[in-house]
mmCIF file of C-alpha atoms and ligand atoms in Angstrom:
data_model
loop_
_atom_site.group_PDB
_atom_site.id
_atom_site.type_symbol
_atom_site.label_atom_id
_atom_site.label_comp_id
_atom_site.label_asym_id
_atom_site.label_seq_id
_atom_site.Cartn_x
_atom_site.Cartn_y
_atom_site.Cartn_z
ATOM 1 C CA MET S 610 -4.261 11.074 91.488
ATOM 2 C CA SER S 611 -8.053 11.531 91.475
ATOM 3 C CA GLU S 612 -10.143 8.400 91.245
ATOM 4 C CA LYS S 613 -11.434 8.769 87.719
ATOM 5 C CA GLU S 614 -7.901 8.938 86.096
ATOM 6 C CA VAL S 615 -6.865 5.782 84.235
ATOM 7 C CA LEU S 616 -3.188 5.380 83.727
ATOM 8 C CA ILE S 617 -1.725 2.938 81.300
ATOM 9 C CA LEU S 618 1.845 1.721 80.878
ATOM 10 C CA GLY S 619 2.387 1.076 77.357
ATOM 11 C CA ILE S 620 5.360 -1.036 75.905
ATOM 12 C CA GLU S 621 6.428 -1.322 72.283
ATOM 13 C CA THR S 622 9.323 -3.462 71.083
ATOM 14 C CA SER S 623 7.968 -4.711 67.697
ATOM 15 C CA CYS S 624 10.880 -3.586 65.507
ATOM 16 C CA ASP S 625 14.237 -1.443 66.434
ATOM 17 C CA GLU S 626 12.751 1.077 69.078
ATOM 18 C CA THR S 627 12.507 -0.036 72.618
ATOM 19 C CA ALA S 628 9.754 2.386 74.123
ATOM 20 C CA ALA S 629 7.730 2.846 77.081
ATOM 21 C CA SER S 630 4.991 5.395 78.011
ATOM 22 C CA VAL S 631 2.665 6.507 80.542
ATOM 23 C CA VAL S 632 -0.659 7.590 79.250
ATOM 24 C CA LYS S 633 -3.514 9.329 81.355
ATOM 25 C CA ASN S 634 -7.141 8.872 80.191
ATOM 26 C CA GLY S 635 -6.280 7.763 76.743
ATOM 27 C CA ARG S 636 -5.181 10.999 75.296
ATOM 28 C CA THR S 637 -2.578 12.752 77.655
ATOM 29 C CA ILE S 638 0.932 11.630 77.495
ATOM 30 C CA LEU S 639 2.852 11.807 80.659
ATOM 31 C CA SER S 640 6.146 10.314 79.479
ATOM 32 C CA ASN S 641 7.281 8.847 76.097
ATOM 33 C CA VAL S 642 10.711 7.323 76.228
ATOM 34 C CA ILE S 643 12.171 5.855 73.139
ATOM 35 C CA SER S 644 15.631 4.185 72.891
ATOM 36 C CA SER S 645 16.369 4.018 69.308
ATOM 37 C CA GLN S 646 18.754 1.195 67.871
ATOM 38 C CA ILE S 647 19.091 3.186 64.499
ATOM 39 C CA ASP S 648 22.902 3.622 64.917
ATOM 40 C CA ILE S 649 23.659 -0.103 65.406
ATOM 41 C CA HIS S 650 21.358 -1.265 62.429
ATOM 42 C CA THR S 651 22.612 1.606 60.210
ATOM 43 C CA LEU S 652 26.012 -0.282 60.088
ATOM 44 C CA TYR S 653 24.281 -3.381 58.494
ATOM 45 C CA GLY S 654 22.039 -1.183 56.085
ATOM 46 C CA GLY S 655 18.891 -2.351 57.855
ATOM 47 C CA VAL S 656 17.292 -4.052 60.938
ATOM 48 C CA VAL S 657 19.055 -7.209 62.070
ATOM 49 C CA PRO S 658 16.397 -9.175 63.821
ATOM 50 C CA GLU S 659 18.740 -11.007 66.397
ATOM 51 C CA ILE S 660 20.613 -7.715 67.277
ATOM 52 C CA ALA S 661 17.193 -5.996 67.859
ATOM 53 C CA SER S 662 16.035 -8.686 70.229
ATOM 54 C CA ARG S 663 19.217 -8.443 72.263
ATOM 55 C CA LYS S 664 19.188 -4.765 72.447
ATOM 56 C CA HIS S 665 15.462 -4.668 73.555
ATOM 57 C CA ILE S 666 16.486 -7.175 76.440
ATOM 58 C CA GLU S 667 19.271 -4.891 77.419
ATOM 59 C CA ARG S 668 17.441 -1.703 77.543
ATOM 60 C CA ILE S 669 13.690 -2.667 78.273
ATOM 61 C CA ASN S 670 13.996 -2.372 82.198
ATOM 62 C CA TYR S 671 15.602 0.849 81.961
ATOM 63 C CA VAL S 672 13.251 2.333 79.536
ATOM 64 C CA ILE S 673 10.120 1.474 81.613
ATOM 65 C CA GLN S 674 11.712 2.776 84.735
ATOM 66 C CA GLU S 675 12.433 6.055 83.048
ATOM 67 C CA ALA S 676 8.789 6.170 81.654
ATOM 68 C CA LEU S 677 7.558 5.852 84.902
ATOM 69 C CA ASP S 678 9.984 8.392 86.589
ATOM 70 C CA GLN S 679 9.254 11.096 83.952
ATOM 71 C CA ALA S 680 5.708 10.495 84.638
ATOM 72 C CA LYS S 681 6.104 10.763 88.292
ATOM 73 C CA VAL S 682 3.978 7.630 88.790
ATOM 74 C CA SER S 683 4.754 4.314 90.612
ATOM 75 C CA LEU S 684 4.024 0.885 89.203
ATOM 76 C CA GLY S 685 1.266 0.668 91.895
ATOM 77 C CA GLU S 686 -0.719 3.518 90.372
ATOM 78 C CA ILE S 687 -0.911 1.996 86.873
ATOM 79 C CA ASP S 688 -4.256 0.650 86.045
ATOM 80 C CA ALA S 689 -3.160 -1.753 83.131
ATOM 81 C CA ILE S 690 -0.178 -2.750 81.003
ATOM 82 C CA GLY S 691 -0.592 -2.268 77.173
ATOM 83 C CA VAL S 692 2.008 -4.172 75.000
ATOM 84 C CA THR S 693 2.249 -4.590 71.284
ATOM 85 C CA TYR S 694 2.060 -8.309 70.578
ATOM 86 C CA GLY S 695 1.965 -8.298 66.704
ATOM 87 C CA PRO S 696 2.737 -7.753 63.899
ATOM 88 C CA GLY S 697 6.516 -7.279 63.761
ATOM 89 C CA LEU S 698 9.777 -9.231 64.387
ATOM 90 C CA VAL S 699 8.900 -12.193 66.512
ATOM 91 C CA GLY S 700 12.020 -12.087 68.676
ATOM 92 C CA ALA S 701 11.723 -8.277 69.277
ATOM 93 C CA LEU S 702 7.794 -8.747 70.069
ATOM 94 C CA LEU S 703 8.669 -11.528 72.424
ATOM 95 C CA VAL S 704 10.789 -9.256 74.637
ATOM 96 C CA GLY S 705 7.924 -6.736 75.025
ATOM 97 C CA VAL S 706 5.337 -9.335 75.702
ATOM 98 C CA ALA S 707 7.401 -11.416 78.312
ATOM 99 C CA GLU S 708 8.227 -7.968 80.099
ATOM 100 C CA ALA S 709 4.589 -6.941 80.042
ATOM 101 C CA LYS S 710 3.384 -10.258 81.371
ATOM 102 C CA SER S 711 5.966 -10.476 84.024
ATOM 103 C CA ILE S 712 5.228 -6.875 85.366
ATOM 104 C CA ALA S 713 1.367 -7.459 85.183
ATOM 105 C CA TYR S 714 1.791 -10.666 86.987
ATOM 106 C CA ALA S 715 4.027 -9.328 89.683
ATOM 107 C CA ALA S 716 2.146 -5.984 90.259
ATOM 108 C CA LYS S 717 -1.261 -7.879 89.653
ATOM 109 C CA LYS S 718 -2.391 -5.523 86.946
ATOM 110 C CA PRO S 719 -4.534 -6.320 83.832
ATOM 111 C CA LEU S 720 -2.592 -7.036 80.680
ATOM 112 C CA VAL S 721 -3.882 -5.645 77.307
ATOM 113 C CA GLY S 722 -2.256 -6.762 74.163
ATOM 114 C CA VAL S 723 -2.304 -4.230 71.402
ATOM 115 C CA HIS S 724 -2.007 -4.591 67.500
ATOM 116 C CA HIS S 725 0.827 -2.350 66.257
ATOM 117 C CA ILE S 726 -1.212 -0.783 63.602
ATOM 118 C CA GLU S 727 -3.985 0.054 65.900
ATOM 119 C CA GLY S 728 -1.243 1.932 67.872
ATOM 120 C CA HIS S 729 -0.337 3.867 64.818
ATOM 121 C CA ILE S 730 -3.884 4.838 64.112
ATOM 122 C CA SER S 731 -4.516 5.835 67.689
ATOM 123 C CA ALA S 732 -1.422 8.296 67.600
ATOM 124 C CA ASN S 733 -3.841 10.664 65.933
ATOM 125 C CA TYR S 734 -5.919 10.880 69.122
ATOM 126 C CA ILE S 735 -2.770 12.295 71.190
ATOM 127 C CA GLU S 736 -2.796 15.913 69.496
ATOM 128 C CA HIS S 737 -6.330 15.990 68.121
ATOM 129 C CA SER S 738 -8.906 15.927 71.058
ATOM 130 C CA ASP S 739 -11.724 16.568 68.523
ATOM 131 C CA LEU S 740 -10.864 13.403 66.564
ATOM 132 C CA LYS S 741 -13.281 10.510 67.200
ATOM 133 C CA PRO S 742 -14.222 7.640 64.945
ATOM 134 C CA PRO S 743 -15.716 7.111 62.314
ATOM 135 C CA PHE S 744 -12.904 8.132 60.015
ATOM 136 C CA LEU S 745 -10.595 6.939 57.333
ATOM 137 C CA CYS S 746 -7.006 6.264 57.890
ATOM 138 C CA LEU S 747 -4.014 5.523 55.733
ATOM 139 C CA VAL S 748 -1.319 3.620 57.635
ATOM 140 C CA ILE S 749 1.986 4.156 55.758
ATOM 141 C CA SER S 750 5.208 2.744 57.580
ATOM 142 C CA GLY S 751 8.211 0.413 56.932
ATOM 143 C CA GLY S 752 6.259 -2.679 57.031
ATOM 144 C CA HIS S 753 2.488 -1.592 56.358
ATOM 145 C CA THR S 754 0.359 0.107 53.574
ATOM 146 C CA HIS S 755 -3.203 -0.055 54.772
ATOM 147 C CA LEU S 756 -6.350 2.090 54.150
ATOM 148 C CA VAL S 757 -8.529 1.463 57.098
ATOM 149 C CA ILE S 758 -12.043 2.584 58.082
ATOM 150 C CA VAL S 759 -11.941 3.341 61.856
ATOM 151 C CA LYS S 760 -15.634 2.370 62.598
ATOM 152 C CA ASP S 761 -15.148 2.872 66.226
ATOM 153 C CA TYR S 762 -12.429 2.507 68.918
ATOM 154 C CA GLY S 763 -11.032 -1.005 68.330
ATOM 155 C CA ASN S 764 -13.262 -1.659 65.316
ATOM 156 C CA TYR S 765 -11.565 -1.427 62.047
ATOM 157 C CA GLU S 766 -12.145 -2.460 58.461
ATOM 158 C CA VAL S 767 -9.092 -2.714 56.214
ATOM 159 C CA ILE S 768 -10.395 -1.612 52.580
ATOM 160 C CA GLY S 769 -7.153 -1.667 50.833
ATOM 161 C CA ARG S 770 -3.500 -2.834 51.337
ATOM 162 C CA THR S 771 -0.208 -3.179 49.496
ATOM 163 C CA ARG S 772 0.146 -6.203 47.178
ATOM 164 C CA ASP S 773 3.911 -6.148 47.491
ATOM 165 C CA ASP S 774 6.280 -3.562 49.084
ATOM 166 C CA ALA S 775 5.190 -1.282 51.854
ATOM 167 C CA VAL S 776 5.640 2.470 51.161
ATOM 168 C CA GLY S 777 8.413 2.748 53.658
ATOM 169 C CA GLU S 778 10.118 -0.285 52.341
ATOM 170 C CA ALA S 779 10.170 1.401 48.899
ATOM 171 C CA PHE S 780 11.690 4.534 50.256
ATOM 172 C CA ASP S 781 14.442 2.600 52.030
ATOM 173 C CA LYS S 782 15.213 0.468 49.278
ATOM 174 C CA VAL S 783 15.250 3.451 46.672
ATOM 175 C CA ALA S 784 17.405 5.375 49.266
ATOM 176 C CA ARG S 785 19.867 2.739 49.352
ATOM 177 C CA ALA S 786 20.004 2.418 45.603
ATOM 178 C CA ILE S 787 20.986 5.958 45.221
ATOM 179 C CA GLY S 788 23.431 5.881 48.108
ATOM 180 C CA LEU S 789 21.623 7.632 51.005
ATOM 181 C CA GLY S 790 21.897 5.021 53.480
ATOM 182 C CA TYR S 791 19.461 3.757 56.072
ATOM 183 C CA PRO S 792 16.805 4.687 57.036
ATOM 184 C CA GLY S 793 16.196 6.196 53.812
ATOM 185 C CA GLY S 794 12.660 7.792 54.088
ATOM 186 C CA PRO S 795 13.753 11.087 55.846
ATOM 187 C CA LYS S 796 16.730 11.196 53.369
ATOM 188 C CA VAL S 797 14.696 11.067 50.228
ATOM 189 C CA ASP S 798 12.219 13.527 51.636
ATOM 190 C CA LYS S 799 15.054 15.955 52.220
ATOM 191 C CA LEU S 800 16.789 15.407 49.039
ATOM 192 C CA ALA S 801 13.453 15.459 46.932
ATOM 193 C CA LYS S 802 13.226 19.029 47.861
ATOM 194 C CA GLU S 803 16.198 19.877 45.670
ATOM 195 C CA GLY S 804 14.896 18.007 42.773
ATOM 196 C CA ARG S 805 12.170 18.064 40.001
ATOM 197 C CA GLU S 806 9.120 15.911 40.480
ATOM 198 C CA ASP S 807 8.401 15.779 36.896
ATOM 199 C CA ALA S 808 11.991 15.027 35.759
ATOM 200 C CA ILE S 809 11.463 11.403 35.319
ATOM 201 C CA ASP S 810 8.332 9.532 34.302
ATOM 202 C CA PHE S 811 8.230 6.603 36.779
ATOM 203 C CA PRO S 812 5.346 4.156 36.635
ATOM 204 C CA ARG S 813 2.265 4.549 38.860
ATOM 205 C CA ALA S 814 0.683 0.870 39.267
ATOM 206 C CA SER S 815 -2.801 0.087 40.062
ATOM 207 C CA VAL S 816 -4.181 -3.378 41.033
ATOM 208 C CA GLU S 817 -6.971 -4.593 38.495
ATOM 209 C CA GLY S 818 -10.395 -5.288 40.295
ATOM 210 C CA ALA S 819 -8.902 -3.811 43.694
ATOM 211 C CA PRO S 820 -9.272 -0.027 43.496
ATOM 212 C CA PHE S 821 -7.958 0.518 46.997
ATOM 213 C CA ASP S 822 -5.125 -1.638 46.777
ATOM 214 C CA PHE S 823 -1.459 -0.432 46.305
ATOM 215 C CA SER S 824 1.658 -1.840 44.587
ATOM 216 C CA PHE S 825 5.108 -0.382 45.010
ATOM 217 C CA SER S 826 7.388 -3.131 43.761
ATOM 218 C CA GLY S 827 7.297 -1.817 40.019
ATOM 219 C CA LEU S 828 8.058 1.663 40.950
ATOM 220 C CA LYS S 829 11.025 0.578 42.886
ATOM 221 C CA SER S 830 12.141 -1.608 40.097
ATOM 222 C CA ALA S 831 11.742 1.180 37.563
ATOM 223 C CA VAL S 832 14.035 3.359 39.860
ATOM 224 C CA LEU S 833 16.711 0.616 39.904
ATOM 225 C CA ASN S 834 16.421 -0.031 36.119
ATOM 226 C CA TYR S 835 16.897 3.783 35.467
ATOM 227 C CA LEU S 836 19.955 3.650 37.679
ATOM 228 C CA ASN S 837 21.312 0.381 35.904
ATOM 229 C CA MET S 838 20.769 2.001 32.406
ATOM 230 C CA ALA S 839 22.411 5.310 33.185
ATOM 231 C CA GLN S 840 25.407 3.312 34.631
ATOM 232 C CA MET S 841 25.575 1.149 31.494
ATOM 233 C CA LYS S 842 25.634 4.212 29.303
ATOM 234 C CA GLY S 843 28.105 5.771 31.682
ATOM 235 C CA GLU S 844 25.820 8.780 32.296
ATOM 236 C CA GLU S 845 25.639 10.988 35.510
ATOM 237 C CA VAL S 846 22.315 10.762 37.328
ATOM 238 C CA ASN S 847 20.618 13.521 39.135
ATOM 239 C CA LYS S 848 19.784 11.990 42.617
ATOM 240 C CA ALA S 849 17.561 14.729 43.770
ATOM 241 C CA ASP S 850 15.495 14.502 40.533
ATOM 242 C CA ILE S 851 15.120 10.659 41.106
ATOM 243 C CA ALA S 852 14.048 11.239 44.584
ATOM 244 C CA ALA S 853 11.495 13.948 43.743
ATOM 245 C CA SER S 854 10.080 11.849 40.727
ATOM 246 C CA PHE S 855 9.971 8.746 42.932
ATOM 247 C CA GLN S 856 8.314 10.558 45.792
ATOM 248 C CA LYS S 857 5.720 12.162 43.509
ATOM 249 C CA CYS S 858 4.756 8.782 42.246
ATOM 250 C CA VAL S 859 4.103 7.623 45.711
ATOM 251 C CA VAL S 860 2.199 10.648 46.685
ATOM 252 C CA ASP S 861 -0.004 10.348 43.615
ATOM 253 C CA SER S 862 -0.814 6.607 44.558
ATOM 254 C CA LEU S 863 -1.607 7.242 48.088
ATOM 255 C CA VAL S 864 -3.754 10.482 47.395
ATOM 256 C CA SER S 865 -5.759 9.131 44.616
ATOM 257 C CA ARG S 866 -6.879 5.982 46.537
ATOM 258 C CA ALA S 867 -7.512 7.810 49.805
ATOM 259 C CA MET S 868 -9.472 10.381 48.283
ATOM 260 C CA MET S 869 -11.509 8.090 46.303
ATOM 261 C CA ALA S 870 -12.043 6.029 49.424
ATOM 262 C CA CYS S 871 -13.213 9.151 51.337
ATOM 263 C CA LYS S 872 -15.951 9.614 48.525
ATOM 264 C CA GLU S 873 -17.069 5.926 48.390
ATOM 265 C CA TYR S 874 -17.381 5.733 52.002
ATOM 266 C CA HIS S 875 -18.779 9.248 52.665
ATOM 267 C CA MET S 876 -15.900 10.131 55.125
ATOM 268 C CA ASP S 877 -15.428 13.673 55.930
ATOM 269 C CA LYS S 878 -12.361 13.000 58.304
ATOM 270 C CA PHE S 879 -9.144 11.555 57.119
ATOM 271 C CA ALA S 880 -5.894 10.817 59.059
ATOM 272 C CA ILE S 881 -2.580 9.313 58.178
ATOM 273 C CA ALA S 882 -0.338 7.341 60.466
ATOM 274 C CA GLY S 883 3.016 5.444 60.575
ATOM 275 C CA GLY S 884 6.657 6.444 59.994
ATOM 276 C CA VAL S 885 5.910 7.594 56.305
ATOM 277 C CA ALA S 886 3.326 10.042 57.630
ATOM 278 C CA SER S 887 5.982 12.361 58.647
ATOM 279 C CA ASN S 888 6.911 12.959 54.963
ATOM 280 C CA SER S 889 6.723 16.391 53.994
ATOM 281 C CA ALA S 890 5.383 15.898 50.512
ATOM 282 C CA ILE S 891 2.698 13.447 51.459
ATOM 283 C CA ARG S 892 1.440 15.900 54.307
ATOM 284 C CA SER S 893 1.257 18.854 52.064
ATOM 285 C CA ALA S 894 -0.563 16.909 49.196
ATOM 286 C CA PHE S 895 -2.984 15.577 51.625
ATOM 287 C CA GLU S 896 -3.530 19.027 53.198
ATOM 288 C CA GLN S 897 -4.301 20.509 49.846
ATOM 289 C CA GLU S 898 -6.432 17.788 48.395
ATOM 290 C CA CYS S 899 -8.565 17.375 51.758
ATOM 291 C CA SER S 900 -9.098 21.032 51.999
ATOM 292 C CA LYS S 901 -10.301 21.055 48.325
ATOM 293 C CA ARG S 902 -12.953 18.499 49.293
ATOM 294 C CA LYS S 903 -13.802 19.923 52.859
ATOM 295 C CA ILE S 904 -12.279 16.915 54.363
ATOM 296 C CA GLN S 905 -10.925 17.446 57.851
ATOM 297 C CA PHE S 906 -7.101 16.157 57.663
ATOM 298 C CA TYR S 907 -5.109 14.810 60.698
ATOM 299 C CA HIS S 908 -1.615 13.736 61.163
ATOM 300 C CA PRO S 909 0.415 13.152 64.289
ATOM 301 C CA SER S 910 3.756 14.923 64.861
ATOM 302 C CA PRO S 911 6.814 13.266 63.634
ATOM 303 C CA ILE S 912 7.580 11.769 67.149
ATOM 304 C CA PHE S 913 4.292 10.080 67.324
ATOM 305 C CA CYS S 914 4.476 8.857 63.541
ATOM 306 C CA THR S 915 7.496 6.435 64.041
ATOM 307 C CA ASP S 916 7.345 3.704 66.528
ATOM 308 C CA ASN S 917 6.707 4.823 70.069
ATOM 309 C CA ALA S 918 4.859 3.492 73.025
ATOM 310 C CA ALA S 919 2.519 6.499 73.578
ATOM 311 C CA MET S 920 0.538 5.375 70.689
ATOM 312 C CA ILE S 921 0.474 1.883 72.299
ATOM 313 C CA GLY S 922 -0.788 3.381 75.664
ATOM 314 C CA VAL S 923 -3.543 5.204 73.855
ATOM 315 C CA ALA S 924 -4.839 2.124 71.927
ATOM 316 C CA ALA S 925 -4.539 -0.141 75.098
ATOM 317 C CA TYR S 926 -6.728 2.608 76.897
ATOM 318 C CA TYR S 927 -9.595 2.312 74.479
ATOM 319 C CA GLU S 928 -9.287 -1.494 74.421
ATOM 320 C CA PHE S 929 -9.030 -1.671 78.454
ATOM 321 C CA MET S 930 -12.122 0.546 78.618
ATOM 322 C CA ALA S 931 -14.005 -1.854 76.210
ATOM 323 C CA GLY S 932 -13.131 -4.653 78.457
ATOM 324 C CA THR S 933 -10.176 -6.290 76.551
ATOM 325 C CA ARG S 934 -7.989 -8.333 78.794
ATOM 326 C CA HIS S 935 -5.230 -10.813 77.890
ATOM 327 C CA GLY S 936 -4.205 -14.041 79.834
ATOM 328 C CA TRP S 937 -0.691 -15.016 80.655
ATOM 329 C CA ASP S 938 -0.768 -17.183 77.446
ATOM 330 C CA LEU S 939 -0.567 -13.908 75.434
ATOM 331 C CA ASN S 940 2.155 -14.556 72.797
ATOM 332 C CA ALA S 941 3.730 -12.682 70.169
ATOM 333 C CA ILE S 942 2.036 -13.047 66.772
ATOM 334 C CA PRO S 943 4.424 -11.777 64.048
ATOM 335 C CA ASN S 944 1.789 -11.607 61.236
ATOM 336 C CA LEU S 945 -1.242 -10.633 63.307
ATOM 337 C CA LYS S 946 -4.209 -9.189 61.358
ATOM 338 C CA LEU S 947 -5.940 -6.099 62.353
ATOM 339 C CA GLY S 948 -9.103 -6.789 64.007
ATOM 340 C CA GLU S 949 -7.980 -10.312 65.187
ATOM 341 C CA ARG S 950 -7.743 -11.196 68.701
HETATM 342 O O1 KG4 E 1207 6.287 3.270 61.589
HETATM 343 P P1 KG4 E 1207 7.606 3.066 61.589
HETATM 344 O O2 KG4 E 1207 8.645 3.790 62.620
HETATM 345 O O3 KG4 E 1207 7.999 1.623 61.642
HETATM 346 C C1 KG4 E 1207 7.241 0.545 61.216
HETATM 347 O O4 KG4 E 1207 6.218 0.123 61.897
HETATM 348 O O5 KG4 E 1207 7.413 0.015 60.048
HETATM 349 O O6 KG4 E 1207 8.020 3.508 60.015
HETATM 350 C C2 KG4 E 1207 9.477 3.289 59.485
HETATM 351 C C3 KG4 E 1207 9.503 3.612 58.166
HETATM 352 C C4 KG4 E 1207 10.922 3.698 57.442
HETATM 353 O O7 KG4 E 1207 10.688 3.062 56.323
HETATM 354 C C5 KG4 E 1207 11.302 5.007 57.325
HETATM 355 O O8 KG4 E 1207 12.153 5.012 56.132
HETATM 356 C C6 KG4 E 1207 9.952 5.883 57.009
HETATM 357 O O9 KG4 E 1207 9.014 5.187 58.028
HETATM 358 N N1 KG4 E 1207 10.088 7.175 57.125
HETATM 359 C C7 KG4 E 1207 9.867 8.056 56.111
HETATM 360 C C8 KG4 E 1207 10.090 9.308 56.646
HETATM 361 N N2 KG4 E 1207 10.315 9.287 57.871
HETATM 362 C C9 KG4 E 1207 10.262 7.802 58.467
HETATM 363 N N3 KG4 E 1207 9.591 7.938 54.892
HETATM 364 C C10 KG4 E 1207 9.292 9.019 54.048
HETATM 365 N N4 KG4 E 1207 9.608 10.225 54.532
HETATM 366 C C11 KG4 E 1207 9.974 10.613 55.809
HETATM 367 N N5 KG4 E 1207 10.023 11.721 56.217
HETATM 368 ZN ZN1 ZN E 1208 5.525 0.840 63.322
#
C-alpha cells in the first residue's frame, strides 16, 4: 500500500444485516460483506430485535474477517475503524459498537462512530466520483424519511421529516395487508408494475405549516380501510391496482416536496438514499422530474441502498479526515439525531 492510502474498516449492525467493509480513500470499496437475517425474521413478519442481536453476535467476527480477506488487507494496515452507533435497535447497535471498540483497542486504531443516516447519504459517493456537497438528499428507508441539505461532508441540515410512519414502514405494512409478506417494499414494487396507478384514489397528505414534512399513516390507513370495506362487501380486490395506486401516492408526495426544496434552496444536485431508494417507480419519477428542471440526479445501486457497511466506511472516512475520533465510552444511541455528536 502506498503511504497516501487511507483504509477504513466499516461495521454496521443497526438492524438486521451484519455487515463489514474495507474502503480505500473514501470512495473505493475493496470489500462489502453483508450477512442478512431476512430469512429468520420473515418467519415472524418483521424484525425481532432480540433475535437480531443474537445473530449479530454469532456472525460479526466471521463477517469482519471475510471483509478483510476479500480486501486482501490485514487489520494492521487499517487506518481507522468506523461503526454505526445510532439510530437503530439498541441491542443490535451495541454488538457493532462493542466489537469496533474491542478491535480498535486491541489493534491500537482510531475509532470513528457514524450516524446511520450519514452512512445512507454517503452511499451516493461510491459510484459517483463527481458528487460533492452541497446537494439535497432524500433519505427513504424502513425507519427514516428525511429531506436533508448536505452542506458539506459531515454537515447536515434536516429540512423535512415524516410526522408518523417512514416510507419503508408504509410499504411493509401495505405489503403485509395485501398478503405479500416481509420485506414488503420490493414485492409492492414488483406487483405495482402489473397494476394501474390511477385505479384507486388514495389520499396524499400534507402537513400544515411544514411544507417539507411528510405523513404516510393516513395513506396506510386508507389502504387498510379499502381492504376492509371490500371484505365486508364480499368483493374481490385487485392487489396489483392497490400496490400501483399506493405507490403512486408515495411517489407524488416524495417528488413534490423534494422538487420544491430544490427550488427553494437553489440546489442543482439531488440524491436519494436508503432501502426505498431502490424502488423503480421512485427512481424513474425523479429521473424525469430532475431532467425537466436541469437538476443532476444521483442514486446508489440497490446493494448500496439497503443497509451495508461500505456506506459506513465511506462516511467514517470523511469524519476521520475531518478529525472525528470517539473514545472507549462510545455507546449505542438508538434515537441519535443527525448532526449530533
Ligand atoms: O435502508 P434499509 O435497508 O433499512 C433501514 O435503515 O430502515 O431499508 C429497508 C426498507 C424496508 O422497509 C424495505 O421494504 C424497503 O427498504 N425497500 C423498498 C424496496 N427495496 C427495499 N421499498 C420500496 N421499493 C423497493 N424496491
Ligand atoms: Zn438503513
